[in-house]
PDB file of N, CA and C in Angstrom:
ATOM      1  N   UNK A   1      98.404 110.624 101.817  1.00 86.00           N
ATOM      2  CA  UNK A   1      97.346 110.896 100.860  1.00 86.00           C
ATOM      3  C   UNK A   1      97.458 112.352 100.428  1.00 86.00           C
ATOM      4  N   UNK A   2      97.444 112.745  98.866  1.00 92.00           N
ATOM      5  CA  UNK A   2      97.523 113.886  98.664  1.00 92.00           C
ATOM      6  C   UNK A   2      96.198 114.408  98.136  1.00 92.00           C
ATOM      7  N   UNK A   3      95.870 115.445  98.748  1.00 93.00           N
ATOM      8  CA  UNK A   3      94.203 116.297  97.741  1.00 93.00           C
ATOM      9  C   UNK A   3      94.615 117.826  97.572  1.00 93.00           C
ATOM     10  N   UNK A   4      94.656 117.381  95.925  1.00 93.00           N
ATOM     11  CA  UNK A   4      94.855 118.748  95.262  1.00 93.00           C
ATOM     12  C   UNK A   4      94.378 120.370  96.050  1.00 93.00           C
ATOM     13  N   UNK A   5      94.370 121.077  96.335  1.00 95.00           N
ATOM     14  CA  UNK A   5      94.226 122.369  97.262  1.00 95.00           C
ATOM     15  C   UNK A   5      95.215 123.253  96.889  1.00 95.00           C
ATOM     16  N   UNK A   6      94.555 124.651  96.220  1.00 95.00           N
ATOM     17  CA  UNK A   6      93.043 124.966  96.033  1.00 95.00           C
ATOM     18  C   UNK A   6      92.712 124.115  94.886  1.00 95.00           C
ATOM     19  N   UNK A   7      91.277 124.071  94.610  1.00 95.00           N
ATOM     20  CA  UNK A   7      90.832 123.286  93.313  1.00 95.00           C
ATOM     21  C   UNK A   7      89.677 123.992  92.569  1.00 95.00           C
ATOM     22  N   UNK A   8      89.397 124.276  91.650  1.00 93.00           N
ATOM     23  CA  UNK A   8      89.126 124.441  90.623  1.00 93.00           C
ATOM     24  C   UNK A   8      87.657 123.844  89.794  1.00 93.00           C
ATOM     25  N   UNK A   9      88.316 122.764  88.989  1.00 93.00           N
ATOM     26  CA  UNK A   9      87.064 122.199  88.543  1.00 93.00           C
ATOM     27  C   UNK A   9      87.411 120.304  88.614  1.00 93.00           C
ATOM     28  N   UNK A  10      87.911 120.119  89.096  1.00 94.00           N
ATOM     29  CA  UNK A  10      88.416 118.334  89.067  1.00 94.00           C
ATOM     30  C   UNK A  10      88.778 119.036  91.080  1.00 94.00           C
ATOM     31  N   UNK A  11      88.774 117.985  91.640  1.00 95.00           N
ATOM     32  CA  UNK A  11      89.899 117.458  93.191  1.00 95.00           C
ATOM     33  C   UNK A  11      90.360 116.345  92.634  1.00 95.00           C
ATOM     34  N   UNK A  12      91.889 116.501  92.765  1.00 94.00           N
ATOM     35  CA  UNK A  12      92.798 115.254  92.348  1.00 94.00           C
ATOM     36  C   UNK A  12      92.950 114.454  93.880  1.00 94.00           C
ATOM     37  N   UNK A  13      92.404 113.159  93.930  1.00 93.00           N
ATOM     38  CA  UNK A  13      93.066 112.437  95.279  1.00 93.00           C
ATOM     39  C   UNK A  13      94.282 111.816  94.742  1.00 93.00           C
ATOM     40  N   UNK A  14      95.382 111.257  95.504  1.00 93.00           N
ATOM     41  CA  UNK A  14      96.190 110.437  94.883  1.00 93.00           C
ATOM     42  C   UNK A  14      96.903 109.886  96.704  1.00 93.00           C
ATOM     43  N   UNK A  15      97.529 108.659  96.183  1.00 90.00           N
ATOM     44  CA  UNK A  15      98.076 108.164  97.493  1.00 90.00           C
ATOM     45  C   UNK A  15      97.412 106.808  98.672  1.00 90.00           C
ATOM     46  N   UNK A  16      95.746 106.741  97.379  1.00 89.00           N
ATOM     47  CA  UNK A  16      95.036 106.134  98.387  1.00 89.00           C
ATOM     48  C   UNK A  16      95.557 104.494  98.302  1.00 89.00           C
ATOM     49  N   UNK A  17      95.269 103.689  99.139  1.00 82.00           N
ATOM     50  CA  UNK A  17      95.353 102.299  98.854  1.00 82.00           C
ATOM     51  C   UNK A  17      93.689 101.361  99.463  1.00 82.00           C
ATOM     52  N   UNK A  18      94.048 100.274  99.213  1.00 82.00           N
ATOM     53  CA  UNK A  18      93.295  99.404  99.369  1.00 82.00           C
ATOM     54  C   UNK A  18      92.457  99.721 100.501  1.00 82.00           C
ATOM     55  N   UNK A  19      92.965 100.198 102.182  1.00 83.00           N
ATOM     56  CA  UNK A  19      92.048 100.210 103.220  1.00 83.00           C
ATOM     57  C   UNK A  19      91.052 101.760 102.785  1.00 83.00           C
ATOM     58  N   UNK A  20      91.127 102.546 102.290  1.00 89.00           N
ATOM     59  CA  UNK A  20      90.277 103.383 101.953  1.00 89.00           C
ATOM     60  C   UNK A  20      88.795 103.384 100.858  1.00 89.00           C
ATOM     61  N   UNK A  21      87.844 103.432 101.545  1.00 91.00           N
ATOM     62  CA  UNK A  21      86.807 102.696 101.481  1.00 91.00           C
ATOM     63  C   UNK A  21      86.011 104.047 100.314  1.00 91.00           C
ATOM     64  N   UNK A  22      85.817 105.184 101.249  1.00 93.00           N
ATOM     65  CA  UNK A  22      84.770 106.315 100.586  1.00 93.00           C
ATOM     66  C   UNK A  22      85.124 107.555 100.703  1.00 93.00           C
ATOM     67  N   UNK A  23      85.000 108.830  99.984  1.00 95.00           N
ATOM     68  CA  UNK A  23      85.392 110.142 100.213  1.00 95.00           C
ATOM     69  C   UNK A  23      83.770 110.603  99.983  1.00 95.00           C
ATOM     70  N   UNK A  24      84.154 111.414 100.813  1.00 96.00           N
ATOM     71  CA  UNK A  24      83.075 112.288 101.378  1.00 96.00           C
ATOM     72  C   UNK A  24      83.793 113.978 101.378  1.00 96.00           C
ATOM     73  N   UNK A  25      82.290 114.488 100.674  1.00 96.00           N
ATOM     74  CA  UNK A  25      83.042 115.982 100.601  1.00 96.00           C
ATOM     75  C   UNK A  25      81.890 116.862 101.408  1.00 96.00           C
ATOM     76  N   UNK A  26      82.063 117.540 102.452  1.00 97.00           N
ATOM     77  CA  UNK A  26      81.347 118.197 103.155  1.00 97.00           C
ATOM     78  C   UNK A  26      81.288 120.137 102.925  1.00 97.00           C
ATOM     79  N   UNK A  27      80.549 120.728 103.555  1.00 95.00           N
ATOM     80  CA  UNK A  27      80.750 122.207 103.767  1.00 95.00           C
ATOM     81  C   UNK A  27      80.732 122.210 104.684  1.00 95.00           C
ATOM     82  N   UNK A  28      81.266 123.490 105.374  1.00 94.00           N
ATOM     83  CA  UNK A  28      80.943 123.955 106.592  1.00 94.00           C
ATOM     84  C   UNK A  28      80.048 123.942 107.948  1.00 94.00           C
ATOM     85  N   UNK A  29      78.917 124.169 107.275  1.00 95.00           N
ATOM     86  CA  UNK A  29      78.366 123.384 107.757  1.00 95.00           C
ATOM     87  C   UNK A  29      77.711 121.937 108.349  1.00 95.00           C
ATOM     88  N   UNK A  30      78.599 121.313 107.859  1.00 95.00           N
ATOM     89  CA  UNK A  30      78.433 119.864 108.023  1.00 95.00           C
ATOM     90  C   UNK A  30      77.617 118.791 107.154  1.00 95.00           C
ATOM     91  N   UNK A  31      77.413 120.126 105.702  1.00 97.00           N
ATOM     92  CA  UNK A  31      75.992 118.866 104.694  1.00 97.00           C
ATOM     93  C   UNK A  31      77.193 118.310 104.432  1.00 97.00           C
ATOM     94  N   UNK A  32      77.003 117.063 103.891  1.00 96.00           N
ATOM     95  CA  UNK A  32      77.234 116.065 102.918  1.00 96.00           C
ATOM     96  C   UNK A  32      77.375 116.282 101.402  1.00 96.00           C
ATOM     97  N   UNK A  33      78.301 116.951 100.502  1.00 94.00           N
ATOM     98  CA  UNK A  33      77.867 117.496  99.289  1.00 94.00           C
ATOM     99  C   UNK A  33      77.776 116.295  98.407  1.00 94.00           C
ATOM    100  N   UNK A  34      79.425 115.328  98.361  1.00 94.00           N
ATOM    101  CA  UNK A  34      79.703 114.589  97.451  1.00 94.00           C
ATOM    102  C   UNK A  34      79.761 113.484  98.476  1.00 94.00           C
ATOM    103  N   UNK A  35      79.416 112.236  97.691  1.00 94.00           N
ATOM    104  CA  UNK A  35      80.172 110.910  98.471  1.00 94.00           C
ATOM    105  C   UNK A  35      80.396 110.485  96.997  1.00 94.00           C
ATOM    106  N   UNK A  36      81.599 109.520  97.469  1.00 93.00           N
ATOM    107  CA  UNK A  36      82.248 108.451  96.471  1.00 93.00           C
ATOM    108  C   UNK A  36      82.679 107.297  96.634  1.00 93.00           C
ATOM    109  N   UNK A  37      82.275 105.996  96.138  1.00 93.00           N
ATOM    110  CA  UNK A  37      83.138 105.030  96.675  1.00 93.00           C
ATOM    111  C   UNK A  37      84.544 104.664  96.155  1.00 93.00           C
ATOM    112  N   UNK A  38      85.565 104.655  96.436  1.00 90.00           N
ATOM    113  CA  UNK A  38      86.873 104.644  95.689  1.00 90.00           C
ATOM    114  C   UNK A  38      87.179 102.787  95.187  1.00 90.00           C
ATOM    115  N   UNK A  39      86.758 101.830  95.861  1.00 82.00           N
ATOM    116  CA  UNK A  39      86.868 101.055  95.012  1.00 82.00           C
ATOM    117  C   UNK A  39      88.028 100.094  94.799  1.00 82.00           C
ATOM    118  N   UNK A  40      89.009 100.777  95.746  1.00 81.00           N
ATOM    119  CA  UNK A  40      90.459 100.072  95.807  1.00 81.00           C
ATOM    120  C   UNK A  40      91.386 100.549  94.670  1.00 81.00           C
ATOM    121  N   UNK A  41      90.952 101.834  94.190  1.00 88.00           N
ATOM    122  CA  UNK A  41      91.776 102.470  93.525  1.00 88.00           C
ATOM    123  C   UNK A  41      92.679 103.468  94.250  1.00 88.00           C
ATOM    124  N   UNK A  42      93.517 103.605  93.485  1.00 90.00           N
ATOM    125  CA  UNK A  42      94.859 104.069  93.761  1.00 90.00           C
ATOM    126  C   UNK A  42      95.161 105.819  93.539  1.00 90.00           C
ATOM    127  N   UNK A  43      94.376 106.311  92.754  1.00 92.00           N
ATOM    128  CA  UNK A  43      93.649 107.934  92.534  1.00 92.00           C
ATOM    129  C   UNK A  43      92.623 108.053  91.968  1.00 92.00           C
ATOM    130  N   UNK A  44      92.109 109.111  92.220  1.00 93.00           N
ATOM    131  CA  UNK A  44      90.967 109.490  92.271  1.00 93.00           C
ATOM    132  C   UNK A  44      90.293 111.106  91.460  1.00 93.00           C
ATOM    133  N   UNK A  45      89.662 111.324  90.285  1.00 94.00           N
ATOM    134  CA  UNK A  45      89.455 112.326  90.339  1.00 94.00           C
ATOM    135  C   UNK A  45      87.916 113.049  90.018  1.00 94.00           C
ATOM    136  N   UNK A  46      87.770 113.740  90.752  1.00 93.00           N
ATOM    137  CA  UNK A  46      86.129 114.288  91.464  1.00 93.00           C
ATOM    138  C   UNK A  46      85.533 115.559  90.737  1.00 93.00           C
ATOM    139  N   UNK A  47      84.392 115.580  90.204  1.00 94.00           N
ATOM    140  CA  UNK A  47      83.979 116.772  89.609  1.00 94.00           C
ATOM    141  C   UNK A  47      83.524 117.658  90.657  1.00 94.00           C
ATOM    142  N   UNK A  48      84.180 118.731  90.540  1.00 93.00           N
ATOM    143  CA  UNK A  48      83.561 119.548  91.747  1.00 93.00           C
ATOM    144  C   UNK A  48      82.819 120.968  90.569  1.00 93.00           C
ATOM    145  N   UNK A  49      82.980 121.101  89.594  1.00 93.00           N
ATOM    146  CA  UNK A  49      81.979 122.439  89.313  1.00 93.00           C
ATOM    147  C   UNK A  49      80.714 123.093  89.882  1.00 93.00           C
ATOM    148  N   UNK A  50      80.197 121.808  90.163  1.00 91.00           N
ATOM    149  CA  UNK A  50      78.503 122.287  90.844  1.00 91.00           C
ATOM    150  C   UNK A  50      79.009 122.803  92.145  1.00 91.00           C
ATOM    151  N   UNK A  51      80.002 122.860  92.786  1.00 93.00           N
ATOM    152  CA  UNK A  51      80.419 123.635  94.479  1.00 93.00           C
ATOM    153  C   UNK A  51      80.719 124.634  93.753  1.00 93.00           C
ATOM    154  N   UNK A  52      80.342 125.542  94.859  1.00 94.00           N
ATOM    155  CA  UNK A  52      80.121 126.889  94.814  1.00 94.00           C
ATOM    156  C   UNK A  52      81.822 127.558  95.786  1.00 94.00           C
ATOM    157  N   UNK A  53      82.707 128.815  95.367  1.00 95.00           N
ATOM    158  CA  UNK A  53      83.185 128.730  95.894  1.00 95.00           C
ATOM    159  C   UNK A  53      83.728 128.930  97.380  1.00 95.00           C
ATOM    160  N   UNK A  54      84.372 128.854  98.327  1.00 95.00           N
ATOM    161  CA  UNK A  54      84.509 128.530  99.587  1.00 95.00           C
ATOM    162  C   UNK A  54      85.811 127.529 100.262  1.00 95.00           C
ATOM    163  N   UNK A  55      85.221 127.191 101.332  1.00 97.00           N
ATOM    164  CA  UNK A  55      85.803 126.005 102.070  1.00 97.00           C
ATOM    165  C   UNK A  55      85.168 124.844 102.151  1.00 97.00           C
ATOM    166  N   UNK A  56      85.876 123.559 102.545  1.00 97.00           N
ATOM    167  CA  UNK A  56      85.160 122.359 102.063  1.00 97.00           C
ATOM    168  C   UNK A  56      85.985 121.514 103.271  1.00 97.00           C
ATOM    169  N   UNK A  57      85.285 120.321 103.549  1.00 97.00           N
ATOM    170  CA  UNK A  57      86.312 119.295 104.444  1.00 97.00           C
ATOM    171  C   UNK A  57      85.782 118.174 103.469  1.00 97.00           C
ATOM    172  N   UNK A  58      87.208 117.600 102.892  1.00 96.00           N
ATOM    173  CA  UNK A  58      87.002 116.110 102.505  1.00 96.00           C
ATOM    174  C   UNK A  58      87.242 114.775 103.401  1.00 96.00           C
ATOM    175  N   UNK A  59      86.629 113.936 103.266  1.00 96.00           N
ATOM    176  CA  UNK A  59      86.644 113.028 104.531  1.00 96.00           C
ATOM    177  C   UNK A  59      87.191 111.542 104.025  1.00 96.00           C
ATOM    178  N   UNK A  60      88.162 111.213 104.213  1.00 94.00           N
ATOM    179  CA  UNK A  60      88.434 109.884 103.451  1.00 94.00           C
ATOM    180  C   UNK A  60      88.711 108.689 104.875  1.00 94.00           C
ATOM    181  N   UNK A  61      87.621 107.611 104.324  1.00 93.00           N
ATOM    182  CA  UNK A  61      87.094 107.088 105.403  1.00 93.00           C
ATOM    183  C   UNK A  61      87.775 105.011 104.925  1.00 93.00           C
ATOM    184  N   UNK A  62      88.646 104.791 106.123  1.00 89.00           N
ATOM    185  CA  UNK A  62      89.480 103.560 105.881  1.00 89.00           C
ATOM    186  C   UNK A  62      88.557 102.456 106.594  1.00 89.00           C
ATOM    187  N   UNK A  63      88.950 101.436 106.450  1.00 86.00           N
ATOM    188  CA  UNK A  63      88.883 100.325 107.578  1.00 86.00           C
ATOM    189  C   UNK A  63      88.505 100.531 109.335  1.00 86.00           C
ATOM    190  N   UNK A  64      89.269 101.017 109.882  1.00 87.00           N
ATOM    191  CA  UNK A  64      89.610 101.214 111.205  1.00 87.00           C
ATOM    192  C   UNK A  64      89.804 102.826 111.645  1.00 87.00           C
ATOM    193  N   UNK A  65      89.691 103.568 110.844  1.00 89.00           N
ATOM    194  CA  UNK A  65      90.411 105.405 111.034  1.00 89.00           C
ATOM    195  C   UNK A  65      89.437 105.830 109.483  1.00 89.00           C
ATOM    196  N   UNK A  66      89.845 107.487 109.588  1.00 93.00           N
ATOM    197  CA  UNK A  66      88.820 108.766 108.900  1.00 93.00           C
ATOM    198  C   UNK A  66      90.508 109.592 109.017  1.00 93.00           C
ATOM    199  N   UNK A  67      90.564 109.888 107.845  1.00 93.00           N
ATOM    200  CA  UNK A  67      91.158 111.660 107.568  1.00 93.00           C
ATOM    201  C   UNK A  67      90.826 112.749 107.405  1.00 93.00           C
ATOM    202  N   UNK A  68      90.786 113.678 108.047  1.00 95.00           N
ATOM    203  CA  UNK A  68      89.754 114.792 107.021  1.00 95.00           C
ATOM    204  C   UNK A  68      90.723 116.070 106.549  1.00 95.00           C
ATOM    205  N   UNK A  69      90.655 116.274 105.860  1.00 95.00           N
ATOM    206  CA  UNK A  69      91.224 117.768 105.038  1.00 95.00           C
ATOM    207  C   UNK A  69      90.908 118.468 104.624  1.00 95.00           C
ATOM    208  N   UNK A  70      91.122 120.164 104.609  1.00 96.00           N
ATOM    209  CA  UNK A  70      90.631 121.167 104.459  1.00 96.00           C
ATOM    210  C   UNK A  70      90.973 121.313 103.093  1.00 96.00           C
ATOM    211  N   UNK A  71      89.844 121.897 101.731  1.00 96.00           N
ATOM    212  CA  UNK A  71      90.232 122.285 101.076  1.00 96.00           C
ATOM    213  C   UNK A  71      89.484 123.441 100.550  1.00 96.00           C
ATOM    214  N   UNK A  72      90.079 124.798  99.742  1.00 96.00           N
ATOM    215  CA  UNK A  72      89.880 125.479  98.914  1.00 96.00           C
ATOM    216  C   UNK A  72      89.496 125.838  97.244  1.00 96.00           C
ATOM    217  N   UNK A  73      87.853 125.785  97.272  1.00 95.00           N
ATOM    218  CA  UNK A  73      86.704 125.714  96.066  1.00 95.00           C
ATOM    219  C   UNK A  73      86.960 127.081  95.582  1.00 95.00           C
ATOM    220  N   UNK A  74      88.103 127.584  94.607  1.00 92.00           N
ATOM    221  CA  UNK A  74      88.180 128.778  93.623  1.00 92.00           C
ATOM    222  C   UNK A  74      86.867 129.193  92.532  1.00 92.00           C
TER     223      UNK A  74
END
């Protein structure tokens, strides 16, 4: 799975398949900023303008398993 890093004003997902259910975009602290349901699509792309900039963990959540990845809000 690829997520665009650093990002800007879009996060590009790409890579996802069918068992990936929802992305979830968190801060540091652990709020909840964005959720999304992906839908059984294949990429994905996320408005992030309203984040402020920083660090972020996106959470992409399958069937059976969770990924999470660090990304960078310019």
């Amino acid at each position: 799975v690829f997520v665009s890093n650093p990002i800007n004003s879009q996060m590009t997902i790409k890579g996802l398949d069918n068992k990936v259910n929802k992305i979830e975009v968190f801060d540091l602290l652990g709020k909840s900023i964005l959720e999304r349901n992906t839908m059984g699509a294949s990429s994905i792309l996320i408005d992030v303008n309203a984040l402020t900039s920083g660090l972020y963990l996106v959470k992409l959540y399958g069937e059976t398993s969770t990924l999470t990845k660090k990304v960078i809000k310019r």
